[in-house]
PDB file of C-alpha atoms in Angstrom:
ATOM      1  CA  UNK A  18     -50.664 -78.028 -11.769  1.00  0.00           C
ATOM      2  CA  UNK A  19     -46.935 -77.260 -11.680  1.00  0.00           C
ATOM      3  CA  UNK A  20     -45.286 -74.221 -10.042  1.00  0.00           C
ATOM      4  CA  UNK A  21     -41.547 -73.467  -9.702  1.00  0.00           C
ATOM      5  CA  UNK A  22     -39.305 -70.399  -9.402  1.00  0.00           C
ATOM      6  CA  UNK A  23     -40.556 -67.428 -11.363  1.00  0.00           C
ATOM      7  CA  UNK A  24     -44.273 -66.797 -11.440  1.00  0.00           C
ATOM      8  CA  UNK A  25     -45.565 -69.422 -13.851  1.00  0.00           C
ATOM      9  CA  UNK A  26     -48.194 -72.039 -13.063  1.00  0.00           C
ATOM     10  CA  UNK A  27     -48.864 -74.667 -15.757  1.00  0.00           C
ATOM     11  CA  UNK A  28     -52.401 -76.105 -15.635  1.00  0.00           C
ATOM     12  CA  UNK A  29     -51.077 -79.449 -16.946  1.00  0.00           C
ATOM     13  CA  UNK A  30     -47.719 -81.015 -17.749  1.00  0.00           C
ATOM     14  CA  UNK A  31     -48.290 -81.170 -21.518  1.00  0.00           C
ATOM     15  CA  UNK A  32     -48.484 -78.167 -23.811  1.00  0.00           C
ATOM     16  CA  UNK A  33     -48.189 -77.343 -27.501  1.00  0.00           C
ATOM     17  CA  UNK A  34     -45.404 -75.797 -29.584  1.00  0.00           C
ATOM     18  CA  UNK A  35     -46.948 -74.244 -32.701  1.00  0.00           C
ATOM     19  CA  UNK A  36     -45.695 -71.843 -35.351  1.00  0.00           C
ATOM     20  CA  UNK A  37     -48.632 -69.451 -35.576  1.00  0.00           C
ATOM     21  CA  UNK A  38     -46.893 -66.872 -37.763  1.00  0.00           C
ATOM     22  CA  UNK A  39     -48.473 -67.881 -41.126  1.00  0.00           C
ATOM     23  CA  UNK A  40     -51.995 -67.739 -39.661  1.00  0.00           C
ATOM     24  CA  UNK A  41     -54.147 -64.578 -39.513  1.00  0.00           C
ATOM     25  CA  UNK A  42     -54.223 -63.571 -35.863  1.00  0.00           C
ATOM     26  CA  UNK A  43     -57.985 -64.068 -35.432  1.00  0.00           C
ATOM     27  CA  UNK A  44     -57.710 -67.611 -36.805  1.00  0.00           C
ATOM     28  CA  UNK A  45     -54.695 -68.259 -34.606  1.00  0.00           C
ATOM     29  CA  UNK A  46     -56.621 -67.104 -31.545  1.00  0.00           C
ATOM     30  CA  UNK A  47     -59.395 -69.582 -32.366  1.00  0.00           C
ATOM     31  CA  UNK A  48     -56.772 -72.308 -32.699  1.00  0.00           C
ATOM     32  CA  UNK A  49     -55.293 -71.479 -29.313  1.00  0.00           C
ATOM     33  CA  UNK A  50     -58.738 -71.496 -27.682  1.00  0.00           C
ATOM     34  CA  UNK A  51     -59.252 -75.073 -28.887  1.00  0.00           C
ATOM     35  CA  UNK A  52     -55.773 -76.069 -27.713  1.00  0.00           C
ATOM     36  CA  UNK A  53     -56.771 -74.856 -24.243  1.00  0.00           C
ATOM     37  CA  UNK A  54     -60.140 -76.642 -24.435  1.00  0.00           C
ATOM     38  CA  UNK A  55     -58.387 -79.923 -25.297  1.00  0.00           C
ATOM     39  CA  UNK A  56     -56.596 -79.794 -21.948  1.00  0.00           C
ATOM     40  CA  UNK A  57     -53.136 -78.668 -23.004  1.00  0.00           C
ATOM     41  CA  UNK A  58     -51.446 -76.446 -20.452  1.00  0.00           C
ATOM     42  CA  UNK A  59     -49.439 -74.110 -22.673  1.00  0.00           C
ATOM     43  CA  UNK A  60     -48.776 -72.691 -26.107  1.00  0.00           C
ATOM     44  CA  UNK A  61     -45.163 -71.954 -27.067  1.00  0.00           C
ATOM     45  CA  UNK A  62     -44.320 -70.250 -30.364  1.00  0.00           C
ATOM     46  CA  UNK A  63     -41.221 -69.258 -32.354  1.00  0.00           C
ATOM     47  CA  UNK A  64     -40.062 -65.929 -33.703  1.00  0.00           C
ATOM     48  CA  UNK A  65     -38.563 -65.901 -37.150  1.00  0.00           C
ATOM     49  CA  UNK A  66     -40.839 -64.954 -40.032  1.00  0.00           C
ATOM     50  CA  UNK A  67     -41.654 -61.376 -39.203  1.00  0.00           C
ATOM     51  CA  UNK A  68     -44.365 -61.319 -36.531  1.00  0.00           C
ATOM     52  CA  UNK A  69     -43.455 -59.961 -33.114  1.00  0.00           C
ATOM     53  CA  UNK A  70     -43.660 -62.837 -30.656  1.00  0.00           C
ATOM     54  CA  UNK A  71     -44.458 -60.542 -27.725  1.00  0.00           C
ATOM     55  CA  UNK A  72     -47.456 -59.083 -29.551  1.00  0.00           C
ATOM     56  CA  UNK A  73     -48.661 -62.576 -30.455  1.00  0.00           C
ATOM     57  CA  UNK A  74     -48.251 -63.636 -26.828  1.00  0.00           C
ATOM     58  CA  UNK A  75     -50.489 -60.778 -25.706  1.00  0.00           C
ATOM     59  CA  UNK A  76     -53.111 -61.770 -28.280  1.00  0.00           C
ATOM     60  CA  UNK A  77     -53.141 -65.398 -27.143  1.00  0.00           C
ATOM     61  CA  UNK A  78     -53.171 -64.563 -23.443  1.00  0.00           C
ATOM     62  CA  UNK A  79     -56.140 -62.296 -24.011  1.00  0.00           C
ATOM     63  CA  UNK A  80     -57.986 -64.997 -25.972  1.00  0.00           C
ATOM     64  CA  UNK A  81     -57.691 -67.713 -23.316  1.00  0.00           C
ATOM     65  CA  UNK A  82     -58.513 -68.229 -19.641  1.00  0.00           C
ATOM     66  CA  UNK A  83     -55.681 -70.145 -17.977  1.00  0.00           C
ATOM     67  CA  UNK A  84     -53.348 -71.268 -20.766  1.00  0.00           C
ATOM     68  CA  UNK A  85     -49.681 -70.429 -20.226  1.00  0.00           C
ATOM     69  CA  UNK A  86     -48.156 -68.689 -23.258  1.00  0.00           C
ATOM     70  CA  UNK A  87     -44.439 -68.897 -23.876  1.00  0.00           C
ATOM     71  CA  UNK A  88     -41.942 -67.695 -26.441  1.00  0.00           C
ATOM     72  CA  UNK A  89     -39.955 -70.546 -27.916  1.00  0.00           C
ATOM     73  CA  UNK A  90     -37.949 -68.524 -28.553  1.00  0.00           C
ATOM     74  CA  UNK A  91     -37.857 -64.737 -28.541  1.00  0.00           C
ATOM     75  CA  UNK A  92     -34.859 -63.900 -30.708  1.00  0.00           C
ATOM     76  CA  UNK A  93     -32.371 -61.731 -28.796  1.00  0.00           C
ATOM     77  CA  UNK A  94     -31.295 -60.131 -32.079  1.00  0.00           C
ATOM     78  CA  UNK A  95     -34.780 -58.701 -32.635  1.00  0.00           C
ATOM     79  CA  UNK A  96     -35.145 -56.455 -29.544  1.00  0.00           C
ATOM     80  CA  UNK A  97     -32.894 -54.772 -27.030  1.00  0.00           C
ATOM     81  CA  UNK A  98     -32.602 -56.410 -23.579  1.00  0.00           C
ATOM     82  CA  UNK A  99     -34.498 -53.716 -21.675  1.00  0.00           C
ATOM     83  CA  UNK A 100     -37.429 -53.974 -24.097  1.00  0.00           C
ATOM     84  CA  UNK A 101     -37.526 -57.764 -23.666  1.00  0.00           C
ATOM     85  CA  UNK A 102     -37.546 -57.463 -19.875  1.00  0.00           C
ATOM     86  CA  UNK A 103     -40.057 -54.620 -19.653  1.00  0.00           C
ATOM     87  CA  UNK A 104     -42.375 -56.290 -22.160  1.00  0.00           C
ATOM     88  CA  UNK A 105     -42.220 -59.577 -20.256  1.00  0.00           C
ATOM     89  CA  UNK A 106     -42.948 -57.785 -16.971  1.00  0.00           C
ATOM     90  CA  UNK A 107     -45.937 -56.057 -18.520  1.00  0.00           C
ATOM     91  CA  UNK A 108     -47.405 -59.340 -19.769  1.00  0.00           C
ATOM     92  CA  UNK A 109     -46.748 -60.932 -16.380  1.00  0.00           C
ATOM     93  CA  UNK A 110     -48.496 -58.053 -14.613  1.00  0.00           C
ATOM     94  CA  UNK A 111     -51.501 -58.334 -16.918  1.00  0.00           C
ATOM     95  CA  UNK A 112     -51.660 -62.151 -16.827  1.00  0.00           C
ATOM     96  CA  UNK A 113     -50.055 -63.344 -13.571  1.00  0.00           C
ATOM     97  CA  UNK A 114     -48.586 -66.826 -13.720  1.00  0.00           C
ATOM     98  CA  UNK A 115     -49.317 -67.261 -17.418  1.00  0.00           C
ATOM     99  CA  UNK A 116     -46.319 -65.954 -19.371  1.00  0.00           C
ATOM    100  CA  UNK A 117     -42.887 -67.488 -19.986  1.00  0.00           C
ATOM    101  CA  UNK A 118     -40.130 -65.574 -21.742  1.00  0.00           C
ATOM    102  CA  UNK A 119     -38.012 -68.082 -23.650  1.00  0.00           C
ATOM    103  CA  UNK A 120     -34.881 -66.493 -25.130  1.00  0.00           C
ATOM    104  CA  UNK A 121     -32.418 -67.726 -27.708  1.00  0.00           C
ATOM    105  CA  UNK A 122     -29.478 -66.544 -29.818  1.00  0.00           C
ATOM    106  CA  UNK A 123     -30.988 -67.879 -33.078  1.00  0.00           C
ATOM    107  CA  UNK A 124     -28.670 -68.939 -35.937  1.00  0.00           C
ATOM    108  CA  UNK A 125     -25.955 -67.206 -37.926  1.00  0.00           C
ATOM    109  CA  UNK A 126     -27.570 -67.668 -41.393  1.00  0.00           C
ATOM    110  CA  UNK A 127     -30.804 -66.057 -40.205  1.00  0.00           C
ATOM    111  CA  UNK A 128     -29.225 -63.265 -38.141  1.00  0.00           C
ATOM    112  CA  UNK A 129     -26.686 -62.266 -40.783  1.00  0.00           C
ATOM    113  CA  UNK A 130     -28.937 -62.946 -43.756  1.00  0.00           C
ATOM    114  CA  UNK A 131     -32.575 -62.101 -42.993  1.00  0.00           C
ATOM    115  CA  UNK A 132     -31.865 -59.617 -40.193  1.00  0.00           C
ATOM    116  CA  UNK A 133     -28.648 -58.155 -41.553  1.00  0.00           C
ATOM    117  CA  UNK A 134     -27.080 -58.323 -38.108  1.00  0.00           C
ATOM    118  CA  UNK A 135     -23.886 -59.691 -36.622  1.00  0.00           C
ATOM    119  CA  UNK A 136     -23.862 -63.160 -35.080  1.00  0.00           C
ATOM    120  CA  UNK A 137     -21.445 -62.982 -32.161  1.00  0.00           C
ATOM    121  CA  UNK A 138     -20.255 -65.662 -29.757  1.00  0.00           C
ATOM    122  CA  UNK A 139     -23.559 -67.090 -28.484  1.00  0.00           C
ATOM    123  CA  UNK A 140     -22.634 -67.697 -24.850  1.00  0.00           C
ATOM    124  CA  UNK A 141     -21.040 -64.312 -24.174  1.00  0.00           C
ATOM    125  CA  UNK A 142     -23.795 -62.508 -26.061  1.00  0.00           C
ATOM    126  CA  UNK A 143     -26.514 -64.243 -24.053  1.00  0.00           C
ATOM    127  CA  UNK A 144     -24.758 -63.525 -20.768  1.00  0.00           C
ATOM    128  CA  UNK A 145     -24.467 -59.827 -21.611  1.00  0.00           C
ATOM    129  CA  UNK A 146     -28.088 -59.720 -22.778  1.00  0.00           C
ATOM    130  CA  UNK A 147     -29.350 -61.244 -19.524  1.00  0.00           C
ATOM    131  CA  UNK A 148     -27.212 -58.943 -17.407  1.00  0.00           C
ATOM    132  CA  UNK A 149     -28.656 -55.935 -19.229  1.00  0.00           C
ATOM    133  CA  UNK A 150     -32.160 -57.280 -18.674  1.00  0.00           C
ATOM    134  CA  UNK A 151     -31.346 -57.373 -14.976  1.00  0.00           C
ATOM    135  CA  UNK A 152     -30.495 -53.657 -15.100  1.00  0.00           C
ATOM    136  CA  UNK A 153     -34.165 -52.707 -15.581  1.00  0.00           C
ATOM    137  CA  UNK A 154     -35.242 -50.931 -12.369  1.00  0.00           C
ATOM    138  CA  UNK A 155     -37.289 -53.021  -9.951  1.00  0.00           C
ATOM    139  CA  UNK A 156     -39.903 -50.271  -9.831  1.00  0.00           C
ATOM    140  CA  UNK A 157     -41.045 -51.076 -13.364  1.00  0.00           C
ATOM    141  CA  UNK A 158     -44.108 -53.297 -12.844  1.00  0.00           C
ATOM    142  CA  UNK A 159     -42.966 -54.176  -9.302  1.00  0.00           C
ATOM    143  CA  UNK A 160     -43.540 -57.787  -8.304  1.00  0.00           C
ATOM    144  CA  UNK A 161     -44.303 -58.929 -11.854  1.00  0.00           C
ATOM    145  CA  UNK A 162     -41.340 -61.272 -12.241  1.00  0.00           C
ATOM    146  CA  UNK A 163     -41.341 -62.984 -15.657  1.00  0.00           C
ATOM    147  CA  UNK A 164     -40.151 -66.562 -15.861  1.00  0.00           C
ATOM    148  CA  UNK A 165     -37.095 -66.843 -18.151  1.00  0.00           C
ATOM    149  CA  UNK A 166     -35.976 -69.909 -20.060  1.00  0.00           C
ATOM    150  CA  UNK A 167     -33.028 -70.231 -22.427  1.00  0.00           C
ATOM    151  CA  UNK A 168     -32.833 -72.257 -25.619  1.00  0.00           C
ATOM    152  CA  UNK A 169     -29.967 -74.346 -24.264  1.00  0.00           C
ATOM    153  CA  UNK A 170     -28.402 -77.387 -25.943  1.00  0.00           C
ATOM    154  CA  UNK A 171     -24.712 -77.275 -25.019  1.00  0.00           C
ATOM    155  CA  UNK A 172     -23.492 -77.695 -21.428  1.00  0.00           C
ATOM    156  CA  UNK A 173     -22.295 -74.096 -21.000  1.00  0.00           C
ATOM    157  CA  UNK A 174     -25.578 -72.585 -22.192  1.00  0.00           C
ATOM    158  CA  UNK A 175     -27.461 -75.011 -19.949  1.00  0.00           C
ATOM    159  CA  UNK A 176     -25.348 -73.836 -17.004  1.00  0.00           C
ATOM    160  CA  UNK A 177     -26.126 -70.211 -17.903  1.00  0.00           C
ATOM    161  CA  UNK A 178     -29.837 -71.037 -17.996  1.00  0.00           C
ATOM    162  CA  UNK A 179     -29.589 -71.986 -14.338  1.00  0.00           C
ATOM    163  CA  UNK A 180     -27.368 -69.053 -13.397  1.00  0.00           C
ATOM    164  CA  UNK A 181     -29.149 -66.065 -14.997  1.00  0.00           C
ATOM    165  CA  UNK A 182     -32.493 -67.602 -15.987  1.00  0.00           C
ATOM    166  CA  UNK A 183     -35.051 -69.955 -14.441  1.00  0.00           C
ATOM    167  CA  UNK A 184     -34.259 -72.955 -16.606  1.00  0.00           C
ATOM    168  CA  UNK A 185     -33.984 -74.349 -20.113  1.00  0.00           C
ATOM    169  CA  UNK A 186     -36.118 -74.987 -23.182  1.00  0.00           C
ATOM    170  CA  UNK A 187     -34.486 -77.985 -24.951  1.00  0.00           C
ATOM    171  CA  UNK A 188     -35.547 -78.496 -28.568  1.00  0.00           C
ATOM    172  CA  UNK A 189     -35.128 -81.558 -30.818  1.00  0.00           C
ATOM    173  CA  UNK A 190     -33.515 -83.657 -28.123  1.00  0.00           C
ATOM    174  CA  UNK A 191     -33.713 -87.220 -26.851  1.00  0.00           C
ATOM    175  CA  UNK A 192     -35.058 -87.968 -23.361  1.00  0.00           C
ATOM    176  CA  UNK A 193     -31.463 -88.720 -22.384  1.00  0.00           C
ATOM    177  CA  UNK A 194     -30.591 -85.080 -23.139  1.00  0.00           C
ATOM    178  CA  UNK A 195     -33.503 -83.926 -20.974  1.00  0.00           C
ATOM    179  CA  UNK A 196     -32.054 -86.093 -18.204  1.00  0.00           C
ATOM    180  CA  UNK A 197     -28.586 -84.610 -18.786  1.00  0.00           C
ATOM    181  CA  UNK A 198     -30.051 -81.097 -18.602  1.00  0.00           C
ATOM    182  CA  UNK A 199     -31.711 -81.958 -15.295  1.00  0.00           C
ATOM    183  CA  UNK A 200     -28.415 -83.262 -13.945  1.00  0.00           C
ATOM    184  CA  UNK A 201     -26.721 -79.949 -14.768  1.00  0.00           C
ATOM    185  CA  UNK A 202     -29.523 -77.715 -13.489  1.00  0.00           C
ATOM    186  CA  UNK A 203     -30.603 -79.613 -10.382  1.00  0.00           C
ATOM    187  CA  UNK A 204     -34.146 -79.940  -9.108  1.00  0.00           C
ATOM    188  CA  UNK A 205     -35.207 -76.299  -8.734  1.00  0.00           C
ATOM    189  CA  UNK A 206     -34.906 -75.028 -12.328  1.00  0.00           C
ATOM    190  CA  UNK A 207     -37.549 -75.341 -15.013  1.00  0.00           C
ATOM    191  CA  UNK A 208     -37.077 -77.710 -17.928  1.00  0.00           C
ATOM    192  CA  UNK A 209     -39.663 -77.298 -20.697  1.00  0.00           C
ATOM    193  CA  UNK A 210     -38.778 -79.732 -23.483  1.00  0.00           C
ATOM    194  CA  UNK A 211     -40.139 -79.735 -27.031  1.00  0.00           C
ATOM    195  CA  UNK A 212     -41.157 -83.073 -28.602  1.00  0.00           C
ATOM    196  CA  UNK A 213     -42.161 -83.427 -32.252  1.00  0.00           C
ATOM    197  CA  UNK A 214     -44.760 -86.001 -33.312  1.00  0.00           C
ATOM    198  CA  UNK A 215     -46.016 -87.436 -36.614  1.00  0.00           C
ATOM    199  CA  UNK A 216     -49.130 -89.601 -36.349  1.00  0.00           C
ATOM    200  CA  UNK A 217     -51.903 -90.607 -38.720  1.00  0.00           C
ATOM    201  CA  UNK A 218     -51.357 -92.019 -42.193  1.00  0.00           C
ATOM    202  CA  UNK A 219     -48.898 -94.798 -42.958  1.00  0.00           C
ATOM    203  CA  UNK A 220     -45.302 -95.204 -41.881  1.00  0.00           C
ATOM    204  CA  UNK A 221     -43.911 -93.744 -45.106  1.00  0.00           C
ATOM    205  CA  UNK A 222     -46.117 -90.662 -44.737  1.00  0.00           C
ATOM    206  CA  UNK A 223     -45.015 -90.173 -41.141  1.00  0.00           C
ATOM    207  CA  UNK A 224     -41.362 -90.453 -42.133  1.00  0.00           C
ATOM    208  CA  UNK A 225     -41.888 -87.902 -44.879  1.00  0.00           C
ATOM    209  CA  UNK A 226     -43.415 -85.413 -42.455  1.00  0.00           C
ATOM    210  CA  UNK A 227     -40.686 -86.091 -39.926  1.00  0.00           C
ATOM    211  CA  UNK A 228     -38.011 -85.394 -42.551  1.00  0.00           C
ATOM    212  CA  UNK A 229     -39.819 -82.224 -43.646  1.00  0.00           C
ATOM    213  CA  UNK A 230     -39.742 -81.108 -40.011  1.00  0.00           C
ATOM    214  CA  UNK A 231     -36.087 -81.953 -39.352  1.00  0.00           C
ATOM    215  CA  UNK A 232     -34.670 -80.754 -42.689  1.00  0.00           C
ATOM    216  CA  UNK A 233     -34.472 -77.004 -41.902  1.00  0.00           C
ATOM    217  CA  UNK A 234     -32.514 -77.742 -38.728  1.00  0.00           C
ATOM    218  CA  UNK A 235     -30.137 -80.314 -40.202  1.00  0.00           C
ATOM    219  CA  UNK A 236     -27.890 -77.654 -41.719  1.00  0.00           C
ATOM    220  CA  UNK A 237     -27.652 -75.511 -38.585  1.00  0.00           C
ATOM    221  CA  UNK A 238     -24.443 -75.840 -36.634  1.00  0.00           C
ATOM    222  CA  UNK A 239     -25.853 -75.811 -33.113  1.00  0.00           C
ATOM    223  CA  UNK A 240     -28.337 -78.616 -33.838  1.00  0.00           C
ATOM    224  CA  UNK A 241     -25.733 -80.691 -35.636  1.00  0.00           C
ATOM    225  CA  UNK A 242     -23.369 -80.392 -32.669  1.00  0.00           C
ATOM    226  CA  UNK A 243     -26.206 -81.237 -30.294  1.00  0.00           C
ATOM    227  CA  UNK A 244     -27.120 -84.404 -32.196  1.00  0.00           C
ATOM    228  CA  UNK A 245     -23.496 -85.524 -32.363  1.00  0.00           C
ATOM    229  CA  UNK A 246     -23.200 -85.024 -28.598  1.00  0.00           C
ATOM    230  CA  UNK A 247     -26.328 -87.150 -28.184  1.00  0.00           C
ATOM    231  CA  UNK A 248     -24.703 -90.095 -29.941  1.00  0.00           C
ATOM    232  CA  UNK A 249     -25.577 -89.699 -33.607  1.00  0.00           C
ATOM    233  CA  UNK A 250     -23.003 -89.904 -36.403  1.00  0.00           C
ATOM    234  CA  UNK A 251     -22.210 -87.524 -39.260  1.00  0.00           C
ATOM    235  CA  UNK A 252     -23.979 -89.933 -41.613  1.00  0.00           C
ATOM    236  CA  UNK A 253     -27.189 -89.441 -39.600  1.00  0.00           C
ATOM    237  CA  UNK A 254     -27.170 -85.719 -40.382  1.00  0.00           C
ATOM    238  CA  UNK A 255     -27.026 -85.943 -44.186  1.00  0.00           C
ATOM    239  CA  UNK A 256     -29.962 -85.430 -46.570  1.00  0.00           C
ATOM    240  CA  UNK A 257     -32.357 -84.126 -43.946  1.00  0.00           C
ATOM    241  CA  UNK A 258     -31.568 -86.866 -41.446  1.00  0.00           C
ATOM    242  CA  UNK A 259     -31.267 -90.614 -41.454  1.00  0.00           C
ATOM    243  CA  UNK A 260     -34.235 -92.801 -40.615  1.00  0.00           C
ATOM    244  CA  UNK A 261     -32.504 -93.546 -37.312  1.00  0.00           C
ATOM    245  CA  UNK A 262     -32.355 -89.834 -36.465  1.00  0.00           C
ATOM    246  CA  UNK A 263     -35.940 -89.189 -37.535  1.00  0.00           C
ATOM    247  CA  UNK A 264     -37.417 -92.052 -35.521  1.00  0.00           C
ATOM    248  CA  UNK A 265     -35.399 -91.058 -32.461  1.00  0.00           C
ATOM    249  CA  UNK A 266     -36.355 -87.364 -32.490  1.00  0.00           C
ATOM    250  CA  UNK A 267     -39.960 -87.544 -33.747  1.00  0.00           C
ATOM    251  CA  UNK A 268     -42.655 -89.551 -31.985  1.00  0.00           C
ATOM    252  CA  UNK A 269     -44.190 -91.667 -34.760  1.00  0.00           C
ATOM    253  CA  UNK A 270     -46.704 -94.484 -35.015  1.00  0.00           C
ATOM    254  CA  UNK A 271     -50.045 -94.394 -33.242  1.00  0.00           C
ATOM    255  CA  UNK A 272     -51.249 -91.606 -30.986  1.00  0.00           C
ATOM    256  CA  UNK A 273     -50.348 -93.865 -28.072  1.00  0.00           C
ATOM    257  CA  UNK A 274     -46.801 -94.289 -29.439  1.00  0.00           C
ATOM    258  CA  UNK A 275     -46.450 -90.528 -29.727  1.00  0.00           C
ATOM    259  CA  UNK A 276     -47.816 -90.081 -26.215  1.00  0.00           C
ATOM    260  CA  UNK A 277     -45.105 -92.425 -24.929  1.00  0.00           C
ATOM    261  CA  UNK A 278     -42.422 -90.255 -26.565  1.00  0.00           C
ATOM    262  CA  UNK A 279     -43.847 -87.258 -24.739  1.00  0.00           C
ATOM    263  CA  UNK A 280     -44.050 -88.882 -21.320  1.00  0.00           C
ATOM    264  CA  UNK A 281     -40.492 -90.203 -21.735  1.00  0.00           C
ATOM    265  CA  UNK A 282     -39.258 -86.630 -21.291  1.00  0.00           C
ATOM    266  CA  UNK A 283     -41.337 -86.223 -18.136  1.00  0.00           C
ATOM    267  CA  UNK A 284     -39.852 -89.447 -16.810  1.00  0.00           C
ATOM    268  CA  UNK A 285     -36.386 -88.078 -17.663  1.00  0.00           C
ATOM    269  CA  UNK A 286     -36.887 -84.953 -15.581  1.00  0.00           C
ATOM    270  CA  UNK A 287     -38.821 -82.417 -17.656  1.00  0.00           C
ATOM    271  CA  UNK A 288     -41.381 -80.360 -15.757  1.00  0.00           C
ATOM    272  CA  UNK A 289     -43.419 -79.662 -18.862  1.00  0.00           C
ATOM    273  CA  UNK A 290     -43.332 -80.973 -22.447  1.00  0.00           C
ATOM    274  CA  UNK A 291     -44.572 -79.010 -25.457  1.00  0.00           C
ATOM    275  CA  UNK A 292     -45.708 -81.094 -28.419  1.00  0.00           C
ATOM    276  CA  UNK A 293     -45.056 -79.971 -31.977  1.00  0.00           C
ATOM    277  CA  UNK A 294     -46.967 -81.615 -34.816  1.00  0.00           C
ATOM    278  CA  UNK A 295     -44.640 -82.306 -37.754  1.00  0.00           C
ATOM    279  CA  UNK A 296     -46.316 -80.860 -40.865  1.00  0.00           C
ATOM    280  CA  UNK A 297     -45.438 -80.349 -44.505  1.00  0.00           C
ATOM    281  CA  UNK A 298     -46.135 -76.611 -44.290  1.00  0.00           C
ATOM    282  CA  UNK A 299     -46.544 -74.217 -41.348  1.00  0.00           C
ATOM    283  CA  UNK A 300     -49.976 -73.388 -42.746  1.00  0.00           C
ATOM    284  CA  UNK A 301     -51.156 -76.990 -42.187  1.00  0.00           C
ATOM    285  CA  UNK A 302     -53.712 -77.561 -39.432  1.00  0.00           C
ATOM    286  CA  UNK A 303     -52.195 -79.378 -36.394  1.00  0.00           C
ATOM    287  CA  UNK A 304     -55.503 -79.847 -34.589  1.00  0.00           C
ATOM    288  CA  UNK A 305     -56.421 -83.356 -35.845  1.00  0.00           C
ATOM    289  CA  UNK A 306     -53.189 -84.774 -34.436  1.00  0.00           C
ATOM    290  CA  UNK A 307     -53.471 -82.690 -31.266  1.00  0.00           C
ATOM    291  CA  UNK A 308     -56.994 -84.005 -30.666  1.00  0.00           C
ATOM    292  CA  UNK A 309     -55.855 -87.609 -31.089  1.00  0.00           C
ATOM    293  CA  UNK A 310     -52.857 -87.055 -28.828  1.00  0.00           C
ATOM    294  CA  UNK A 311     -54.968 -85.351 -26.146  1.00  0.00           C
ATOM    295  CA  UNK A 312     -57.145 -88.457 -26.022  1.00  0.00           C
ATOM    296  CA  UNK A 313     -54.105 -90.762 -25.827  1.00  0.00           C
ATOM    297  CA  UNK A 314     -52.640 -88.647 -23.009  1.00  0.00           C
ATOM    298  CA  UNK A 315     -55.999 -88.471 -21.221  1.00  0.00           C
ATOM    299  CA  UNK A 316     -55.757 -84.693 -20.865  1.00  0.00           C
TER     300      UNK A 316
END
């Protein structure tokens, strides 16, 4: 059990990152109940295809007993800062120690295309957003302090995650980047790192699923910059990612191999690691791989 600043207590050091949006909510709740039963300590989910991540969080918290539910991430372009803070406080009051509000600035193509908004300078926008969250009166759900994490890849956003939040939620990073994040943040902040896996089937099948997972991110500027900072070359970013990039970012091979990629982030300084099963479609069932991994991790 892990507890740090904020109010969150993780039942175990390994959780799950799963895109539940394509699933009917009742089916998704059943999925999350099994994730908890397998011994995973959390469920983190994205926000991007239309479902409100705060509403989904409430549904999953209500369907489980001790599982921590986190947003990975709640898009700051979707709701005003005071609504994000008050909603997070309400969930924290209802489910003490079990909710994490992960926040991120999303990506220009999505914000300006799908949402029809304006994508401003990410760092200054996030700082302003957090400061406005802090303006919510302390009398609103007093004592229910939500844990905040930022989707932070670059050094300045990582620094902000320690200044105005409780830590960082690194995504698609090497263990060395988790270690670098810990160096910037020090010992007291949370680091909850995502790790993708592709197990089962042959090597070619695993590589295909890994490429399917990485492809949507390979054209996004913030991920490209992050991978270049981590030591990859421009040639590694073409055509959905080189084999070198895929094998470095996605835990492939046996369930034991994938488990080693997860624990590498813990060894590098992460407090908690959320595992994402690389799939061909978000509607694919991640449970077979999660069951195998839970056994390999001895959850």
